[in-house]
PDB file of C-alpha atoms in Angstrom:
ATOM      1  CA  MET M 138      -2.415   3.088  -3.294  1.00 77.00           C
ATOM      2  CA  SER M 139       0.471   3.580  -0.657  1.00 86.00           C
ATOM      3  CA  LYS M 140       1.089   7.242   0.817  1.00 95.00           C
ATOM      4  CA  VAL M 141       4.747   8.407   1.518  1.00 96.00           C
ATOM      5  CA  LYS M 142       5.341  11.103   4.283  1.00 96.00           C
ATOM      6  CA  LEU M 143       8.156  13.043   2.702  1.00 97.00           C
ATOM      7  CA  TYR M 144      10.574  14.548   5.580  1.00 97.00           C
ATOM      8  CA  TYR M 145      11.687  17.577   3.609  1.00 97.00           C
ATOM      9  CA  SER M 146      14.578  19.669   4.000  1.00 97.00           C
ATOM     10  CA  ASN M 147      16.321  22.455   1.612  1.00 97.00           C
ATOM     11  CA  HIS M 148      19.913  23.098   2.663  1.00 96.00           C
ATOM     12  CA  GLN M 149      20.976  25.447  -0.259  1.00 97.00           C
ATOM     13  CA  LYS M 150      20.077  28.953  -1.387  1.00 96.00           C
ATOM     14  CA  THR M 151      21.509  28.874  -5.038  1.00 94.00           C
ATOM     15  CA  VAL M 152      18.524  27.708  -6.752  1.00 97.00           C
ATOM     16  CA  ASP M 153      14.738  28.710  -6.202  1.00 96.00           C
ATOM     17  CA  ILE M 154      12.476  25.431  -5.423  1.00 96.00           C
ATOM     18  CA  PRO M 155       9.240  25.936  -7.519  1.00 96.00           C
ATOM     19  CA  LYS M 156       6.062  25.998  -5.523  1.00 94.00           C
ATOM     20  CA  GLY M 157       4.645  22.766  -5.727  1.00 95.00           C
ATOM     21  CA  LEU M 158       7.492  20.657  -6.317  1.00 97.00           C
ATOM     22  CA  ARG M 159       7.830  18.792  -2.931  1.00 96.00           C
ATOM     23  CA  THR M 160       4.214  17.575  -3.635  1.00 96.00           C
ATOM     24  CA  LEU M 161       5.358  16.354  -7.180  1.00 97.00           C
ATOM     25  CA  ILE M 162       7.954  14.592  -5.743  1.00 97.00           C
ATOM     26  CA  ARG M 163       6.003  13.095  -3.251  1.00 97.00           C
ATOM     27  CA  GLN M 164       3.650  11.927  -6.076  1.00 97.00           C
ATOM     28  CA  CYS M 165       6.674  10.096  -7.800  1.00 97.00           C
ATOM     29  CA  CYS M 166       8.058   8.427  -4.648  1.00 97.00           C
ATOM     30  CA  GLU M 167       4.334   6.993  -4.155  1.00 97.00           C
ATOM     31  CA  ALA M 168       4.030   6.074  -7.892  1.00 97.00           C
ATOM     32  CA  ALA M 169       7.603   4.290  -7.344  1.00 97.00           C
ATOM     33  CA  LEU M 170       5.843   2.064  -4.871  1.00 96.00           C
ATOM     34  CA  GLU M 171       3.189   1.377  -6.905  1.00 96.00           C
ATOM     35  CA  GLU M 172       5.301   0.217  -9.591  1.00 96.00           C
ATOM     36  CA  GLU M 173       7.169  -2.051  -7.365  1.00 94.00           C
ATOM     37  CA  GLY M 174       3.623  -3.103  -5.996  1.00 94.00           C
ATOM     38  CA  ILE M 175       4.033  -2.170  -2.459  1.00 93.00           C
ATOM     39  CA  LYS M 176       1.102  -1.676  -0.758  1.00 93.00           C
ATOM     40  CA  GLU M 177       2.475  -0.141   2.953  1.00 93.00           C
ATOM     41  CA  ASP M 178       2.837   3.525   3.538  1.00 96.00           C
ATOM     42  CA  ALA M 179       6.519   4.798   3.891  1.00 97.00           C
ATOM     43  CA  GLU M 180       8.695   7.330   5.034  1.00 97.00           C
ATOM     44  CA  VAL M 181      11.370   8.804   2.952  1.00 97.00           C
ATOM     45  CA  SER M 182      13.939  11.829   3.649  1.00 98.00           C
ATOM     46  CA  LEU M 183      14.623  14.338   1.069  1.00 98.00           C
ATOM     47  CA  THR M 184      17.177  16.915   1.397  1.00 98.00           C
ATOM     48  CA  VAL M 185      18.060  19.401  -1.261  1.00 98.00           C
ATOM     49  CA  ALA M 186      21.589  20.471  -1.127  1.00 98.00           C
ATOM     50  CA  ASP M 187      24.276  22.334  -3.078  1.00 97.00           C
ATOM     51  CA  ASN M 188      27.080  21.051  -4.912  1.00 97.00           C
ATOM     52  CA  ALA M 189      29.541  21.594  -2.235  1.00 97.00           C
ATOM     53  CA  GLU M 190      27.518  19.579   0.445  1.00 97.00           C
ATOM     54  CA  ILE M 191      26.694  16.955  -1.958  1.00 97.00           C
ATOM     55  CA  LYS M 192      30.290  16.672  -2.809  1.00 97.00           C
ATOM     56  CA  GLU M 193      31.223  16.336   0.822  1.00 97.00           C
ATOM     57  CA  MET M 194      28.829  13.625   1.170  1.00 97.00           C
ATOM     58  CA  ASN M 195      29.722  11.930  -1.857  1.00 96.00           C
ATOM     59  CA  LYS M 196      33.501  12.067  -0.667  1.00 97.00           C
ATOM     60  CA  GLU M 197      32.680  10.582   2.842  1.00 96.00           C
ATOM     61  CA  TYR M 198      30.111   8.063   1.942  1.00 95.00           C
ATOM     62  CA  ARG M 199      31.207   6.870  -1.850  1.00 94.00           C
ATOM     63  CA  GLN M 200      35.089   7.840  -1.592  1.00 96.00           C
ATOM     64  CA  LYS M 201      34.485  10.011  -4.426  1.00 95.00           C
ATOM     65  CA  ASP M 202      35.944  13.610  -4.528  1.00 96.00           C
ATOM     66  CA  SER M 203      33.270  15.205  -6.771  1.00 95.00           C
ATOM     67  CA  ALA M 204      30.043  16.804  -6.748  1.00 94.00           C
ATOM     68  CA  THR M 205      27.457  14.427  -7.927  1.00 96.00           C
ATOM     69  CA  ASP M 206      23.425  14.935  -8.767  1.00 97.00           C
ATOM     70  CA  VAL M 207      21.777  12.386  -6.330  1.00 97.00           C
ATOM     71  CA  LEU M 208      22.899  10.043  -3.444  1.00 97.00           C
ATOM     72  CA  SER M 209      20.741   7.253  -1.939  1.00 96.00           C
ATOM     73  CA  PHE M 210      21.127   5.908   1.561  1.00 96.00           C
ATOM     74  CA  PRO M 211      18.665   2.898   1.769  1.00 95.00           C
ATOM     75  CA  MET M 212      17.803   1.515   4.914  1.00 93.00           C
ATOM     76  CA  SER M 213      17.377  -1.864   3.647  1.00 87.00           C
ATOM     77  CA  ASP M 214      18.557  -4.157   0.852  1.00 74.00           C
ATOM     78  CA  GLY M 215      15.191  -3.759  -0.942  1.00 70.00           C
ATOM     79  CA  GLU M 216      13.936  -7.150   0.618  1.00 76.00           C
ATOM     80  CA  GLU M 217      12.929  -6.656   4.017  1.00 85.00           C
ATOM     81  CA  PHE M 218      11.841  -3.310   5.221  1.00 91.00           C
ATOM     82  CA  ASP M 219      11.918  -2.186   8.927  1.00 91.00           C
ATOM     83  CA  LEU M 220       8.608  -0.832  10.256  1.00 92.00           C
ATOM     84  CA  ASP M 221       8.043   2.574  12.189  1.00 92.00           C
ATOM     85  CA  PRO M 222       6.263   0.881  15.382  1.00 92.00           C
ATOM     86  CA  ASP M 223       4.233   4.169  15.518  1.00 94.00           C
ATOM     87  CA  THR M 224       3.401   4.779  12.239  1.00 93.00           C
ATOM     88  CA  ASN M 225       3.386   1.395  10.891  1.00 93.00           C
ATOM     89  CA  ARG M 226       5.090   3.066   7.779  1.00 96.00           C
ATOM     90  CA  ILE M 227       8.052   1.166   5.851  1.00 95.00           C
ATOM     91  CA  LEU M 228      11.417   3.242   6.389  1.00 96.00           C
ATOM     92  CA  LEU M 229      12.876   3.413   2.994  1.00 97.00           C
ATOM     93  CA  GLY M 230      15.779   5.763   3.766  1.00 97.00           C
ATOM     94  CA  ASP M 231      17.545   9.377   2.441  1.00 98.00           C
ATOM     95  CA  ILE M 232      17.473  10.697  -0.778  1.00 98.00           C
ATOM     96  CA  VAL M 233      20.033  13.980  -1.122  1.00 98.00           C
ATOM     97  CA  ILE M 234      19.609  16.156  -4.547  1.00 98.00           C
ATOM     98  CA  SER M 235      21.750  18.469  -5.504  1.00 98.00           C
ATOM     99  CA  ALA M 236      19.531  21.432  -6.726  1.00 98.00           C
ATOM    100  CA  GLU M 237      22.656  23.002  -8.741  1.00 97.00           C
ATOM    101  CA  ARG M 238      23.164  19.927 -10.424  1.00 97.00           C
ATOM    102  CA  ALA M 239      19.779  19.118 -11.504  1.00 98.00           C
ATOM    103  CA  LYS M 240      19.676  22.650 -12.630  1.00 97.00           C
ATOM    104  CA  GLU M 241      22.406  22.465 -14.880  1.00 97.00           C
ATOM    105  CA  GLN M 242      21.385  18.930 -15.963  1.00 97.00           C
ATOM    106  CA  ALA M 243      17.861  20.351 -16.945  1.00 97.00           C
ATOM    107  CA  GLU M 244      19.410  22.795 -19.266  1.00 97.00           C
ATOM    108  CA  GLU M 245      21.776  19.998 -20.657  1.00 97.00           C
ATOM    109  CA  TYR M 246      19.012  17.886 -21.398  1.00 95.00           C
ATOM    110  CA  GLY M 247      16.403  20.701 -22.602  1.00 95.00           C
ATOM    111  CA  HIS M 248      13.730  19.948 -20.095  1.00 95.00           C
ATOM    112  CA  SER M 249      12.432  21.524 -17.027  1.00 95.00           C
ATOM    113  CA  PHE M 250      14.194  21.889 -13.618  1.00 97.00           C
ATOM    114  CA  GLU M 251      10.954  20.066 -11.845  1.00 97.00           C
ATOM    115  CA  ARG M 252      11.367  17.101 -14.599  1.00 96.00           C
ATOM    116  CA  GLU M 253      14.886  16.966 -13.454  1.00 97.00           C
ATOM    117  CA  MET M 254      14.175  16.915  -9.778  1.00 98.00           C
ATOM    118  CA  CYS M 255      11.236  14.216  -9.921  1.00 98.00           C
ATOM    119  CA  PHE M 256      13.782  12.109 -12.300  1.00 97.00           C
ATOM    120  CA  LEU M 257      16.245  12.056  -9.691  1.00 98.00           C
ATOM    121  CA  ALA M 258      13.923  11.534  -7.090  1.00 98.00           C
ATOM    122  CA  THR M 259      12.450   8.738  -8.738  1.00 97.00           C
ATOM    123  CA  HIS M 260      15.917   7.187  -9.664  1.00 96.00           C
ATOM    124  CA  SER M 261      16.941   7.352  -5.957  1.00 96.00           C
ATOM    125  CA  MET M 262      13.475   5.586  -4.863  1.00 96.00           C
ATOM    126  CA  PHE M 263      14.230   2.818  -7.152  1.00 95.00           C
ATOM    127  CA  HIS M 264      17.657   2.566  -5.352  1.00 94.00           C
ATOM    128  CA  LEU M 265      15.753   2.562  -1.729  1.00 96.00           C
ATOM    129  CA  LEU M 266      13.904  -0.022  -2.963  1.00 94.00           C
ATOM    130  CA  GLY M 267      16.967  -1.977  -3.845  1.00 91.00           C
ATOM    131  CA  TYR M 268      17.882  -1.459  -7.293  1.00 91.00           C
ATOM    132  CA  ASP M 269      21.644  -0.824  -8.387  1.00 86.00           C
ATOM    133  CA  HIS M 270      22.040   0.100 -11.755  1.00 82.00           C
ATOM    134  CA  GLU M 271      25.768  -0.110 -11.153  1.00 80.00           C
ATOM    135  CA  ILE M 272      25.525  -4.110 -11.070  1.00 83.00           C
ATOM    136  CA  SER M 273      25.100  -4.713 -14.427  1.00 83.00           C
ATOM    137  CA  LYS M 274      23.506  -3.814 -17.494  1.00 89.00           C
ATOM    138  CA  GLU M 275      20.207  -5.643 -17.140  1.00 90.00           C
ATOM    139  CA  GLU M 276      19.610  -4.037 -13.848  1.00 86.00           C
ATOM    140  CA  GLU M 277      20.181  -0.799 -15.373  1.00 88.00           C
ATOM    141  CA  LYS M 278      17.745  -1.344 -18.214  1.00 93.00           C
ATOM    142  CA  ILE M 279      15.379  -2.743 -15.588  1.00 93.00           C
ATOM    143  CA  MET M 280      15.820   0.522 -13.213  1.00 93.00           C
ATOM    144  CA  PHE M 281      15.505   2.940 -15.831  1.00 93.00           C
ATOM    145  CA  GLU M 282      12.280   1.377 -17.619  1.00 95.00           C
ATOM    146  CA  LYS M 283      10.681   1.415 -14.274  1.00 96.00           C
ATOM    147  CA  GLN M 284      11.710   5.346 -13.522  1.00 95.00           C
ATOM    148  CA  GLU M 285      10.569   6.076 -17.042  1.00 95.00           C
ATOM    149  CA  LYS M 286       7.013   4.533 -16.750  1.00 96.00           C
ATOM    150  CA  VAL M 287       6.505   6.196 -13.500  1.00 97.00           C
ATOM    151  CA  LEU M 288       7.406   9.730 -14.740  1.00 97.00           C
ATOM    152  CA  LYS M 289       5.319   8.955 -18.069  1.00 96.00           C
ATOM    153  CA  ARG M 290       2.266   7.850 -15.642  1.00 95.00           C
ATOM    154  CA  LEU M 291       2.447  11.239 -13.883  1.00 96.00           C
ATOM    155  CA  GLY M 292       2.785  13.058 -17.082  1.00 95.00           C
ATOM    156  CA  ILE M 293       6.367  14.223 -16.239  1.00 94.00           C
ATOM    157  CA  ASN M 294       7.738  14.138 -19.730  1.00 84.00           C
ATOM    158  CA  ARG M 295      11.087  15.397 -21.208  1.00 79.00           C
TER     159      ARG M 295
END
């Protein structure tokens, strides 16, 4: 099974991040690689932001002047991945999650903050692996089925 080196940074102070969440997110990243049949170890950067920071990033990179729940910055098109020559890990890219939005959405959907953070990280992982639900309904269906399969396998239920 692939291992993921998760470079984690928490830029916000609004929401307490539960102990063990970083490990759970790393497991979601690894399960997404397994779902895709990727055997290589990988590197992913995860930044936990607040709504103000993610709004700025969304405006700068997507020209959308609003806060969002998650942003994905893939380092490839999902076909060919760059390899870190020092570690032999594939470089997938960066994930930015708004803890504030995750908390709001968890309450709205009636599940835990941990589940929402894992959902958003898994969702973003599939973007890093080349999926884009905004391309077509078919692509969206495939991506969302894969996300749910990963979360279910790890016992992260609604």
